[in-house]
PDB file of N, CA and C in Angstrom:
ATOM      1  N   UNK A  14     -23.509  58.014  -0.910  1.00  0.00           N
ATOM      2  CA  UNK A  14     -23.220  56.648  -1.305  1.00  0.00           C
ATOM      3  C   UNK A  14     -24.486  55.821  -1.403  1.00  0.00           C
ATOM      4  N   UNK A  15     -25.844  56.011  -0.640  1.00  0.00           N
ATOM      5  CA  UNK A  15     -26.549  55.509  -0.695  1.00  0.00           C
ATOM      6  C   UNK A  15     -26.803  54.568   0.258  1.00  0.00           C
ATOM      7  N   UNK A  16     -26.000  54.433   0.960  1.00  0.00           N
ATOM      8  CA  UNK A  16     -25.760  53.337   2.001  1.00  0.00           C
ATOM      9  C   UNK A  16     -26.222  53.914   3.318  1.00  0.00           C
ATOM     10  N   UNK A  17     -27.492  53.173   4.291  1.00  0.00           N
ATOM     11  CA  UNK A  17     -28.050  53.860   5.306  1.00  0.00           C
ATOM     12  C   UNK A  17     -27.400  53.596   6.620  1.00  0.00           C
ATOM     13  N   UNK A  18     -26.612  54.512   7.208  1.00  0.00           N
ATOM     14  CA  UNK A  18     -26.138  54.740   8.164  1.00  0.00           C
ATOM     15  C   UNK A  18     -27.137  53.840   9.373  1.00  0.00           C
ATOM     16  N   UNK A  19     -26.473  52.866  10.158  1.00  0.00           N
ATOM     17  CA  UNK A  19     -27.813  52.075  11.079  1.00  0.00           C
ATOM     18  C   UNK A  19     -27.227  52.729  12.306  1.00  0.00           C
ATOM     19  N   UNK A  20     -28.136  52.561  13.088  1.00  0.00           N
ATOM     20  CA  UNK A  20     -28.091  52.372  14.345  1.00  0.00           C
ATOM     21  C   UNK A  20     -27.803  53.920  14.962  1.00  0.00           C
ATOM     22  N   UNK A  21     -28.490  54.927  14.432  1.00  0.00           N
ATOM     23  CA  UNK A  21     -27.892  55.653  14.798  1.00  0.00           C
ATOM     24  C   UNK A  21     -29.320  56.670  15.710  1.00  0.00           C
ATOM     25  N   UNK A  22     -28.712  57.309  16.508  1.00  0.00           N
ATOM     26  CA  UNK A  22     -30.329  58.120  17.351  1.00  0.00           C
ATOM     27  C   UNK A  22     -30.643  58.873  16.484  1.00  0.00           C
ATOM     28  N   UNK A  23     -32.122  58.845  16.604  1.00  0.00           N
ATOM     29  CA  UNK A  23     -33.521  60.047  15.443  1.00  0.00           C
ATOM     30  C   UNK A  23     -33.370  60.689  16.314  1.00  0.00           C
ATOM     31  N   UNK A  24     -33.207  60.772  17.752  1.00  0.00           N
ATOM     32  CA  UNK A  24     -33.620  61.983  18.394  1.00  0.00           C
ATOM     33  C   UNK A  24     -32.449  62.538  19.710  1.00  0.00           C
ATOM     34  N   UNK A  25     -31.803  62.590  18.812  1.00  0.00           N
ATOM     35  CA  UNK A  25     -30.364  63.415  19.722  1.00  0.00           C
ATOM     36  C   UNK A  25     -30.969  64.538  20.314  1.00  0.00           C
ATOM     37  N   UNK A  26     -30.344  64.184  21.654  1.00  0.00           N
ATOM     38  CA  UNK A  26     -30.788  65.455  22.851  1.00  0.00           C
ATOM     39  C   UNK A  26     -29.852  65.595  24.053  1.00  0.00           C
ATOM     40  N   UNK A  27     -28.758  65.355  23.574  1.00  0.00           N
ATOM     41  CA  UNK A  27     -27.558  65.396  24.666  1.00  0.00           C
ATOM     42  C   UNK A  27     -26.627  65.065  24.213  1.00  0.00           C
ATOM     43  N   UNK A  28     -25.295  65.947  24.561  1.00  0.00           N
ATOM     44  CA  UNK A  28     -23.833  65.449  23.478  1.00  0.00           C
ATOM     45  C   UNK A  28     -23.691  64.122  23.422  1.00  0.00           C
ATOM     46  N   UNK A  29     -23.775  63.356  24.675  1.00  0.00           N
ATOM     47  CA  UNK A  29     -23.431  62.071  24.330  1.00  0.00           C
ATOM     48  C   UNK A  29     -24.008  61.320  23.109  1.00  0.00           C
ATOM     49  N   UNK A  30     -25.206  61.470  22.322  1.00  0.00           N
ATOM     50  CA  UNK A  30     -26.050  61.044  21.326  1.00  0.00           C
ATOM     51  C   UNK A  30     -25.069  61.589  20.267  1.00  0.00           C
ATOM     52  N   UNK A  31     -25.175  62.807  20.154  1.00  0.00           N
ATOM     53  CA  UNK A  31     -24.337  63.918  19.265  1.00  0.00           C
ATOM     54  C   UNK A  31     -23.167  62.993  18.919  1.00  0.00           C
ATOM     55  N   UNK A  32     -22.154  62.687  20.026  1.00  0.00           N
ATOM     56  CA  UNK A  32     -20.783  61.885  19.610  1.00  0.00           C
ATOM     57  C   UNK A  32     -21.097  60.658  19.149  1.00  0.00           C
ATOM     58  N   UNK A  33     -22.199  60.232  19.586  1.00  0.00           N
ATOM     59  CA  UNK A  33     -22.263  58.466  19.158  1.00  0.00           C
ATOM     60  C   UNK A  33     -22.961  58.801  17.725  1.00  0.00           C
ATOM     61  N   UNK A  34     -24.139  59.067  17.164  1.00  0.00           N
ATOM     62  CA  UNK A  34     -24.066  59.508  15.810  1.00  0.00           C
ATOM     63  C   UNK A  34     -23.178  60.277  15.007  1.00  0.00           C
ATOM     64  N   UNK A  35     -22.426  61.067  15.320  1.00  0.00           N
ATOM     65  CA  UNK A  35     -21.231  61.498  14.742  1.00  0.00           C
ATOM     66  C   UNK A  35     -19.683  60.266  14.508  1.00  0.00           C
ATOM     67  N   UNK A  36     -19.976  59.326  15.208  1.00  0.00           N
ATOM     68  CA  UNK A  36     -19.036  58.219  15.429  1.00  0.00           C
ATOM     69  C   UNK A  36     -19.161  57.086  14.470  1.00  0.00           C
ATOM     70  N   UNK A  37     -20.630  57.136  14.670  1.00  0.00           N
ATOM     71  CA  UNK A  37     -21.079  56.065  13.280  1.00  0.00           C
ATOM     72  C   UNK A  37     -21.531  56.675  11.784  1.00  0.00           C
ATOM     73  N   UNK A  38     -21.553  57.746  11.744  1.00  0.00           N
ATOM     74  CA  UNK A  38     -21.237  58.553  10.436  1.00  0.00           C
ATOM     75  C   UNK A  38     -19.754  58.498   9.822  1.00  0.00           C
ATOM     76  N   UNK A  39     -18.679  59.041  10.803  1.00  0.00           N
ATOM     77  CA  UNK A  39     -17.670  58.945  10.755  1.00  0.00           C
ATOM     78  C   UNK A  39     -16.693  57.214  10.062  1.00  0.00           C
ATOM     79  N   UNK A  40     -17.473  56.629  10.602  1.00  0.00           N
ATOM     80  CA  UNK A  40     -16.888  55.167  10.583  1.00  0.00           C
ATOM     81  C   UNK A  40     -17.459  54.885   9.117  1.00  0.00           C
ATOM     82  N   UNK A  41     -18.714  55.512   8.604  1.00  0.00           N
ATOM     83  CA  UNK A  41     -18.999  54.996   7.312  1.00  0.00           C
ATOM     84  C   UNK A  41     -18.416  55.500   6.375  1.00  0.00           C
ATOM     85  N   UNK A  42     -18.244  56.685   6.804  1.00  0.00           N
ATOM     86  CA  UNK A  42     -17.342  57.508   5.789  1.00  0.00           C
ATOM     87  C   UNK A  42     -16.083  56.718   5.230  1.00  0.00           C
ATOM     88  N   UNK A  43     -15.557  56.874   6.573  1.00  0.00           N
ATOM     89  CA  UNK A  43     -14.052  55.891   6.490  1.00  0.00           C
ATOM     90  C   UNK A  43     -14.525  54.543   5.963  1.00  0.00           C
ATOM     91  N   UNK A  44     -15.421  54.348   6.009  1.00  0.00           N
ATOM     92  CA  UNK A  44     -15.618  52.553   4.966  1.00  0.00           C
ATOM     93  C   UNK A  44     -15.370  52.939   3.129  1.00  0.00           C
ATOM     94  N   UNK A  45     -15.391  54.468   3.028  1.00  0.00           N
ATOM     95  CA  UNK A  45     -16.014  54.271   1.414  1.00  0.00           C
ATOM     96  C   UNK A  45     -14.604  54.913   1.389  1.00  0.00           C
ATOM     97  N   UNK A  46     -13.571  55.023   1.528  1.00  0.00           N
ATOM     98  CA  UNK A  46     -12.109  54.954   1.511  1.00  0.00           C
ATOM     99  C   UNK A  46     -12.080  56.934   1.212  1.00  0.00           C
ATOM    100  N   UNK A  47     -13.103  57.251   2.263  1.00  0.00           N
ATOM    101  CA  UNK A  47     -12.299  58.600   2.280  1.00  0.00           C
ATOM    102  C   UNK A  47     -11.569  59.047   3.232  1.00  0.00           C
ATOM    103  N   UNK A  48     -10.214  59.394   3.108  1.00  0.00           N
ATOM    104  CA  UNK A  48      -9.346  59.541   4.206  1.00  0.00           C
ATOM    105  C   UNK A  48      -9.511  60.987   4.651  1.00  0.00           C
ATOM    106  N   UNK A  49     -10.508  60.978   6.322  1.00  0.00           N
ATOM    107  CA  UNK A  49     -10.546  61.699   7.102  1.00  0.00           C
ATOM    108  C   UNK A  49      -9.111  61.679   8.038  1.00  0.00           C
ATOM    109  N   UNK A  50      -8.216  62.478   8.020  1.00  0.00           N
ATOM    110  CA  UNK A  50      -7.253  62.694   8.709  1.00  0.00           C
ATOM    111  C   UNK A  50      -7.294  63.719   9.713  1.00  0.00           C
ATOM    112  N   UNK A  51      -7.122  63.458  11.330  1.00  0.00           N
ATOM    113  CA  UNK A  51      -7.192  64.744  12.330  1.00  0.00           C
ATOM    114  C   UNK A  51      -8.908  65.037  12.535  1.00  0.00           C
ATOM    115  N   UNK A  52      -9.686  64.846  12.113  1.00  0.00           N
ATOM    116  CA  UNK A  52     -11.265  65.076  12.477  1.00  0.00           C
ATOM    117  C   UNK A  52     -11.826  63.877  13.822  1.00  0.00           C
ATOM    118  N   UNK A  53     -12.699  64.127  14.417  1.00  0.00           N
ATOM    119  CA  UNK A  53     -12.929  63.158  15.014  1.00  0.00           C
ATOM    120  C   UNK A  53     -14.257  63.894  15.109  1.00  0.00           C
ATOM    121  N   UNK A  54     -15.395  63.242  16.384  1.00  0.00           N
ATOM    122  CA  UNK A  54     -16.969  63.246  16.433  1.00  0.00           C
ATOM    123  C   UNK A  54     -16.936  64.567  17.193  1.00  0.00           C
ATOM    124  N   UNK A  55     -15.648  64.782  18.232  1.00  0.00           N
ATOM    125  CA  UNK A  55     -15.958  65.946  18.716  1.00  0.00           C
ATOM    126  C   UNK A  55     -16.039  67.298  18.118  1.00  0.00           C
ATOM    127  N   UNK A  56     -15.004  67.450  17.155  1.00  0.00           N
ATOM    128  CA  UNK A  56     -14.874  68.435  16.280  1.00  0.00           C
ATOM    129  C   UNK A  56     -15.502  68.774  15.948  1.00  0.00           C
ATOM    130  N   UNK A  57     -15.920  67.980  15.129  1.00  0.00           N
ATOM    131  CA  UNK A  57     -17.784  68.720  14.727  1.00  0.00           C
ATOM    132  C   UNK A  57     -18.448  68.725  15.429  1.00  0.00           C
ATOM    133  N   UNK A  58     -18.883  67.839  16.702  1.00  0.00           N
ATOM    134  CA  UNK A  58     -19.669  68.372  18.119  1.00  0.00           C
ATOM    135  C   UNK A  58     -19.516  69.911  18.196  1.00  0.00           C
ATOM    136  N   UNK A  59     -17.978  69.850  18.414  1.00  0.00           N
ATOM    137  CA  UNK A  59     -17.442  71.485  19.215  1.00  0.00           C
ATOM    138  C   UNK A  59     -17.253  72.601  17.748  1.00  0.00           C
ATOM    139  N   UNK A  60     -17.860  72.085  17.030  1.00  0.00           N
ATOM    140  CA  UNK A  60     -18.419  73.409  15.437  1.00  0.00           C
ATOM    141  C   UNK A  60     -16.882  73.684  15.167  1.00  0.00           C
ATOM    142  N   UNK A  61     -15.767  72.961  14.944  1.00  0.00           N
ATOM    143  CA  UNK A  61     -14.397  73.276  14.329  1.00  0.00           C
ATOM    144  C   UNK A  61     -14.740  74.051  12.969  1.00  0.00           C
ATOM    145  N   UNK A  62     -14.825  74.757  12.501  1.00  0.00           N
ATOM    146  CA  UNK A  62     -15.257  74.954  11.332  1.00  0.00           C
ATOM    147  C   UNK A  62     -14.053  74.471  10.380  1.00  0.00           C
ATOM    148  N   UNK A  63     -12.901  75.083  10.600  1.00  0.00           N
ATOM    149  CA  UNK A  63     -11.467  74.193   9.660  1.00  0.00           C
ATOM    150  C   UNK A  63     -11.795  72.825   9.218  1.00  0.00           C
ATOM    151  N   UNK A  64     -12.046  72.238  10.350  1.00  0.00           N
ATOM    152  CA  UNK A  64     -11.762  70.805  10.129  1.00  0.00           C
ATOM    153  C   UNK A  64     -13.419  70.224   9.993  1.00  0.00           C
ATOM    154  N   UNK A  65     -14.585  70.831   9.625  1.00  0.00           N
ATOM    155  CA  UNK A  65     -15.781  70.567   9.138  1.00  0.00           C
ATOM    156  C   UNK A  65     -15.753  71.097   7.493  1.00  0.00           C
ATOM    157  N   UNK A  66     -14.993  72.004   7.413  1.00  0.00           N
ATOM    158  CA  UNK A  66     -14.993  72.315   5.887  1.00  0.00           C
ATOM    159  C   UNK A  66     -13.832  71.421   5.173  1.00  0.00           C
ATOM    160  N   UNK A  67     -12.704  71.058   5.843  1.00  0.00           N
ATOM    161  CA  UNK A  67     -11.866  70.078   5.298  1.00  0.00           C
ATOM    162  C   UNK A  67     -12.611  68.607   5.249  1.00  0.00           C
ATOM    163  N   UNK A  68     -13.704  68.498   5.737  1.00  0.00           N
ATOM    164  CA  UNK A  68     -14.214  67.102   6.137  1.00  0.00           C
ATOM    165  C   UNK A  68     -14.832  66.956   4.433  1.00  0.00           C
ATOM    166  N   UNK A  69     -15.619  68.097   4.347  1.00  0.00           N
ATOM    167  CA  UNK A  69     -16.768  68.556   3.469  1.00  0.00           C
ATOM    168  C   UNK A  69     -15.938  68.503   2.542  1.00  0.00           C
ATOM    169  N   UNK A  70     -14.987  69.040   2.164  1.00  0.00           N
ATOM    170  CA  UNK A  70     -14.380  69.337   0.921  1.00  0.00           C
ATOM    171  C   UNK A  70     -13.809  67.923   0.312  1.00  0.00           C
ATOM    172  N   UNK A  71     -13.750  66.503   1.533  1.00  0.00           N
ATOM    173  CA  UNK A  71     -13.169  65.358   1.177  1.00  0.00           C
ATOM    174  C   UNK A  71     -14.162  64.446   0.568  1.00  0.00           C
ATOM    175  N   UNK A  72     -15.374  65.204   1.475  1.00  0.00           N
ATOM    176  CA  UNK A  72     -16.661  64.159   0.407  1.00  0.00           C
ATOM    177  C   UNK A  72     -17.252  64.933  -0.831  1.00  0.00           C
ATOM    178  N   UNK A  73     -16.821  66.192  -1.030  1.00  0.00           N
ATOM    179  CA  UNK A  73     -17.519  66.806  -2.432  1.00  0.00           C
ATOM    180  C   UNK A  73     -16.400  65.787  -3.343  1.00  0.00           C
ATOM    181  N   UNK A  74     -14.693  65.954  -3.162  1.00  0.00           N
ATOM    182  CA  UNK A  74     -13.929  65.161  -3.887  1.00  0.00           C
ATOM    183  C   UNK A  74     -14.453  64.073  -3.902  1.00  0.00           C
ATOM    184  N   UNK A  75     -14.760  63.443  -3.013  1.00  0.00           N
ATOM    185  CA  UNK A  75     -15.103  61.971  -3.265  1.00  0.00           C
ATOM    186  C   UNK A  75     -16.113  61.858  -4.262  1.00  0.00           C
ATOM    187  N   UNK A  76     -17.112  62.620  -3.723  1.00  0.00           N
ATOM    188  CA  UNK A  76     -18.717  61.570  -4.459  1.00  0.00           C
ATOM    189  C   UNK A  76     -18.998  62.283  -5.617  1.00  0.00           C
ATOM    190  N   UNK A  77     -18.399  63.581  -6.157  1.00  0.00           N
ATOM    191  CA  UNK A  77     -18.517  64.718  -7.111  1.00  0.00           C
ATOM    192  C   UNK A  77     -17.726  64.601  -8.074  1.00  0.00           C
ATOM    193  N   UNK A  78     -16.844  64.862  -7.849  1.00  0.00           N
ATOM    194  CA  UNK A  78     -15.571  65.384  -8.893  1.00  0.00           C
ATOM    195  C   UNK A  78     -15.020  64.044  -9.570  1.00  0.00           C
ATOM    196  N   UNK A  79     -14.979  63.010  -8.213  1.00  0.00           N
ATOM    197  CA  UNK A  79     -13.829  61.703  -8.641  1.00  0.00           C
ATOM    198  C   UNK A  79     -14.962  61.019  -9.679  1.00  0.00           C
ATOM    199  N   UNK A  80     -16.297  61.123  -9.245  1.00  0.00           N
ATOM    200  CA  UNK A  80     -17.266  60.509 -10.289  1.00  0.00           C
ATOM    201  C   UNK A  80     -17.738  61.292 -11.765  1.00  0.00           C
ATOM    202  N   UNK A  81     -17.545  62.407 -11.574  1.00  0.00           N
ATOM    203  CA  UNK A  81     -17.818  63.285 -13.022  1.00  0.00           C
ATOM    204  C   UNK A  81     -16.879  63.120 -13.854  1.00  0.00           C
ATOM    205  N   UNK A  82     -15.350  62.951 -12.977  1.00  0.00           N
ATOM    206  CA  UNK A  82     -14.348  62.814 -13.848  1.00  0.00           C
ATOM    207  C   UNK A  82     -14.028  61.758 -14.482  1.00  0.00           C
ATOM    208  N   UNK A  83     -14.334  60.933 -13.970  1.00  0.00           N
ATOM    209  CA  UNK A  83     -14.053  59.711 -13.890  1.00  0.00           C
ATOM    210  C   UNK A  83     -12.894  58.970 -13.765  1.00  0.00           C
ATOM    211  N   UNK A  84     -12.311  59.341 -12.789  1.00  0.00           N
ATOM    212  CA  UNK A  84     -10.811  58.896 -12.104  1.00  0.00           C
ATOM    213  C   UNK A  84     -10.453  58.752 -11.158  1.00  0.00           C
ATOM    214  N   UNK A  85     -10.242  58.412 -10.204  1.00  0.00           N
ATOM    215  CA  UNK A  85      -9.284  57.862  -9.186  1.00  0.00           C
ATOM    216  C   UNK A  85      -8.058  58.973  -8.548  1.00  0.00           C
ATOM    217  N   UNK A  86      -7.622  58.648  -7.597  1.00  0.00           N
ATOM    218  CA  UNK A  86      -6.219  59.602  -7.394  1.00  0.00           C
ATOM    219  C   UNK A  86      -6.182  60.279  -6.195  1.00  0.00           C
ATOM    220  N   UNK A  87      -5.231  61.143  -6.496  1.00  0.00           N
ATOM    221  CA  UNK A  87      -5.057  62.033  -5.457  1.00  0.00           C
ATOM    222  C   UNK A  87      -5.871  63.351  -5.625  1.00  0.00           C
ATOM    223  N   UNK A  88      -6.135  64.030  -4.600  1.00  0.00           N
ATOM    224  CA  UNK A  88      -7.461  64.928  -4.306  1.00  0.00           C
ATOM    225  C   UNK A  88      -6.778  66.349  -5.527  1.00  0.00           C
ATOM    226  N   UNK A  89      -5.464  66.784  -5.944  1.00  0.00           N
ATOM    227  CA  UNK A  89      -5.176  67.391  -6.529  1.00  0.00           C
ATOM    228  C   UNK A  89      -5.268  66.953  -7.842  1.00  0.00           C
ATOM    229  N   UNK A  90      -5.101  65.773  -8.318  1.00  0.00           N
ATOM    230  CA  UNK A  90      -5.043  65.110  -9.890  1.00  0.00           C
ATOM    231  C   UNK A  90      -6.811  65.588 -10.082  1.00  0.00           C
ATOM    232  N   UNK A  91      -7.682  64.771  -9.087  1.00  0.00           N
ATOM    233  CA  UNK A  91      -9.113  64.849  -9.750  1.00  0.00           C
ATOM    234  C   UNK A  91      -9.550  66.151  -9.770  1.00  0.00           C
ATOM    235  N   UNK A  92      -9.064  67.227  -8.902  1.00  0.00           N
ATOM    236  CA  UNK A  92      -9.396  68.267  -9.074  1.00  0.00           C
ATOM    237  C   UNK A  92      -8.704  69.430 -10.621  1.00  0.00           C
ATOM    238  N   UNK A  93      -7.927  68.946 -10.660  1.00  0.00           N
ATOM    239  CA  UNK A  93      -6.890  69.263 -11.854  1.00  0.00           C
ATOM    240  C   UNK A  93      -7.701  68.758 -13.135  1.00  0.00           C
ATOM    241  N   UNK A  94      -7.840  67.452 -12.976  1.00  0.00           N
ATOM    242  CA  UNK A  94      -9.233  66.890 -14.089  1.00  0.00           C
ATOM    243  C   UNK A  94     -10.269  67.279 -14.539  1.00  0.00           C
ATOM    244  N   UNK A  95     -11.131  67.513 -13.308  1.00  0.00           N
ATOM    245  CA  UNK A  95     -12.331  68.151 -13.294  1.00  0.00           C
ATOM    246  C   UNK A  95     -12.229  69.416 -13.734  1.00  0.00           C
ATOM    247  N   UNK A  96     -11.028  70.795 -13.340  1.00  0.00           N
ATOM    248  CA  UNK A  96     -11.388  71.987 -13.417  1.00  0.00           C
ATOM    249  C   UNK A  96     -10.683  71.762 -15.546  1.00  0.00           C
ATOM    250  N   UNK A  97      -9.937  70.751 -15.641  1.00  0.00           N
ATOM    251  CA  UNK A  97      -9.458  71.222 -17.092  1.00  0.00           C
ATOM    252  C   UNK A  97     -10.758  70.664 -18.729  1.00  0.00           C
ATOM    253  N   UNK A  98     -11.474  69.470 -17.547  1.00  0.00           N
ATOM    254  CA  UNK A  98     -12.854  69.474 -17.823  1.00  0.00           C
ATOM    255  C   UNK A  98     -13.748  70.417 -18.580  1.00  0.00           C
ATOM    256  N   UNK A  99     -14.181  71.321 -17.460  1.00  0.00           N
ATOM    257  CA  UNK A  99     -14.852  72.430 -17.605  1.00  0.00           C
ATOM    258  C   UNK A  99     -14.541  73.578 -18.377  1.00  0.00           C
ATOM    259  N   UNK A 100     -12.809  73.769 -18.444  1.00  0.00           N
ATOM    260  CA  UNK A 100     -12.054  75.143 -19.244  1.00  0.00           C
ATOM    261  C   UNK A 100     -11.899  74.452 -20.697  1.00  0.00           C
ATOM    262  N   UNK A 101     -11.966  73.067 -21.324  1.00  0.00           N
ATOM    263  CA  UNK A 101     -11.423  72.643 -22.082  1.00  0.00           C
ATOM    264  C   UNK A 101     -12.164  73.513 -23.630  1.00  0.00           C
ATOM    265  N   UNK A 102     -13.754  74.135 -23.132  1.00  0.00           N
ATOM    266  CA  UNK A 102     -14.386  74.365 -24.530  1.00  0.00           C
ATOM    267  C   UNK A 102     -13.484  76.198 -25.123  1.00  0.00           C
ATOM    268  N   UNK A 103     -12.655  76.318 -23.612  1.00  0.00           N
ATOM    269  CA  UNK A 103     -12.132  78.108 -24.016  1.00  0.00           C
ATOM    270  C   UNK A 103     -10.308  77.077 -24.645  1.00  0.00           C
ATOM    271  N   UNK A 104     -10.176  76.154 -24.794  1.00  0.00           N
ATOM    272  CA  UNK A 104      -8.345  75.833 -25.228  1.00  0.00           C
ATOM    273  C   UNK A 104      -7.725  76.155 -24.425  1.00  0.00           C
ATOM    274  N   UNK A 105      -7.857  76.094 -23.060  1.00  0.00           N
ATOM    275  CA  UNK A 105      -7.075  76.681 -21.580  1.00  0.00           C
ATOM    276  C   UNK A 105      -6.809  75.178 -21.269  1.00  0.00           C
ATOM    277  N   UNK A 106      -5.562  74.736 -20.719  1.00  0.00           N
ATOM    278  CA  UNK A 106      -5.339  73.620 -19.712  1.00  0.00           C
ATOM    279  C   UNK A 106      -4.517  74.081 -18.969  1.00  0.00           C
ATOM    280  N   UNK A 107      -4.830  73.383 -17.644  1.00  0.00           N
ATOM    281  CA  UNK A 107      -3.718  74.042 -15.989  1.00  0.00           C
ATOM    282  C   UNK A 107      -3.129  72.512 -15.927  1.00  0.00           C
ATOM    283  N   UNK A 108      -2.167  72.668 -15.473  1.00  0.00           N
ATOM    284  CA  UNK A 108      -0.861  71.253 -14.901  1.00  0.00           C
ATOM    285  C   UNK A 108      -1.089  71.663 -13.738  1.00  0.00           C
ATOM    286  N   UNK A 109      -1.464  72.988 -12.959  1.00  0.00           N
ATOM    287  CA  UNK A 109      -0.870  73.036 -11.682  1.00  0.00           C
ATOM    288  C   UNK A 109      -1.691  73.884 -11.056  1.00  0.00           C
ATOM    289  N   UNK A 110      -1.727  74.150  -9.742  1.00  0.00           N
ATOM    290  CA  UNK A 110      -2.337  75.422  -9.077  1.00  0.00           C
ATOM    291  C   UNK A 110      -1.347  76.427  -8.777  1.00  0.00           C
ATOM    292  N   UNK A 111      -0.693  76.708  -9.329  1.00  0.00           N
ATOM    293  CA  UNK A 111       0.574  77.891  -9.017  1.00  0.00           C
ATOM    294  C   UNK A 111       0.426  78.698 -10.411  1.00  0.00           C
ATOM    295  N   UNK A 112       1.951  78.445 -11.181  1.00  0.00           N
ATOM    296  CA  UNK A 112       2.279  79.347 -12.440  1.00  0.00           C
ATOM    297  C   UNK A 112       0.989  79.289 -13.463  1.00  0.00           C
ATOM    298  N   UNK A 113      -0.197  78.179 -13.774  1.00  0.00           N
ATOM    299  CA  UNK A 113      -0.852  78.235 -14.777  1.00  0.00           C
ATOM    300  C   UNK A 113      -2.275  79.270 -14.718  1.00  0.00           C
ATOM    301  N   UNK A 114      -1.807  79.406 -13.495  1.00  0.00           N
ATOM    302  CA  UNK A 114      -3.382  80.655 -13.047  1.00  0.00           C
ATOM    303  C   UNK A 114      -3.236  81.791 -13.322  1.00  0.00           C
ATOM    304  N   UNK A 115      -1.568  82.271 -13.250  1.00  0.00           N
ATOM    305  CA  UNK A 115      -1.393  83.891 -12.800  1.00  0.00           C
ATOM    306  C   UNK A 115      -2.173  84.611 -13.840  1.00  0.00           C
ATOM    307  N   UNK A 116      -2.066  84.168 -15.003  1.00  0.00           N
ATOM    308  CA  UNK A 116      -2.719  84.987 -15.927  1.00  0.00           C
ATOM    309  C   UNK A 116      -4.488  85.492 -15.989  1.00  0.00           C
ATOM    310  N   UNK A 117      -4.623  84.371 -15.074  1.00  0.00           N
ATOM    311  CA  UNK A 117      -6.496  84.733 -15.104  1.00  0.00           C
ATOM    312  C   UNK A 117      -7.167  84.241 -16.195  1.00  0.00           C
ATOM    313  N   UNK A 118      -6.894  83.964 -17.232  1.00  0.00           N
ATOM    314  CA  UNK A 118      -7.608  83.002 -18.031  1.00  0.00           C
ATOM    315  C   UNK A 118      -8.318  81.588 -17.644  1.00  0.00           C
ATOM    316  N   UNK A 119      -7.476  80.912 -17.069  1.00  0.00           N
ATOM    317  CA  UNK A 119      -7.831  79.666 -16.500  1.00  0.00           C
ATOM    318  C   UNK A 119      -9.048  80.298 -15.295  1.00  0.00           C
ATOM    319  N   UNK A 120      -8.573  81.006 -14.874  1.00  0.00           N
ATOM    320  CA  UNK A 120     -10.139  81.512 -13.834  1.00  0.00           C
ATOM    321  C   UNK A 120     -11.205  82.191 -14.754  1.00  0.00           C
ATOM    322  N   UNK A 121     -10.782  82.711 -15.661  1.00  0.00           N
ATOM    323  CA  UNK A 121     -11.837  83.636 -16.418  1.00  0.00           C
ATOM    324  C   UNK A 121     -13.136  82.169 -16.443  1.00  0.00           C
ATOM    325  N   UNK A 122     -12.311  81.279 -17.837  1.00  0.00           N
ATOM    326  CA  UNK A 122     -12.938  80.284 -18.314  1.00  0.00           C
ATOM    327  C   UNK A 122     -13.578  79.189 -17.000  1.00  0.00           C
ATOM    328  N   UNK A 123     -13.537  79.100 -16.099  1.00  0.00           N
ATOM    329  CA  UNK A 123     -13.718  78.473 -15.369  1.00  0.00           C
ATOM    330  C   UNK A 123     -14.583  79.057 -14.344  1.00  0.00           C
ATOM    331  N   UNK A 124     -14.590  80.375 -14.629  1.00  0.00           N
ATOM    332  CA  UNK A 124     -15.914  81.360 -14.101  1.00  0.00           C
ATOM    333  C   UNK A 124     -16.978  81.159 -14.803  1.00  0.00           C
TER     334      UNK A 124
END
């Protein structure tokens, strides 16, 4: 976002630092309206990997996809956008992540 995270320790050296910079990361996040649901500072303290790759996967949607695409929405619409984006130069479009894949085309082109 561009926006500099304040107040936060350069030189973490004990969990307690760890949670309090993880707390004010967290809080900025949640300012730029990405909905972290179930994560908190410890999680990623304690290396959750689930819920560090679900974290990750909410800010690639956010700052990536919703801006290339240029749309708004729900994390399935922009992703639906973005991937029909990319397949559009093979004449492939997906509605869905289920029935429009089985065939492998939509993955071919999108490989």
């Amino acid at each position: 976002s561009g926006t500099e995270c304040k107040g936060y320790n350069k030189n973490p050296k004990s969990r307690p630092h760890y949670i309090d910079n993880l707390t004010r990361a967290l809080k900025m996040i949640r300012t730029e309206t990405i909905d972290l649901v179930g994560i908190g500072p410890a999680d990623i303290a304690d290396k959750n990997i689930k819920l560090v790759l679900g974290m990750l996967w909410k800010i690639i949607l956010h700052y990536q996809l919703a801006k290339r695409a240029g749309v708004a929405g729900l994390p399935k619409t922009i992703l639906l956008t973005w991937v029909n984006g990319m397949i559009e130069p093979y004449n492939i479009k997906v509605n869905n992540f289920t029935s429009d894949w089985t065939d492998g085309k939509a993955l071919a082109a999108l490989v």
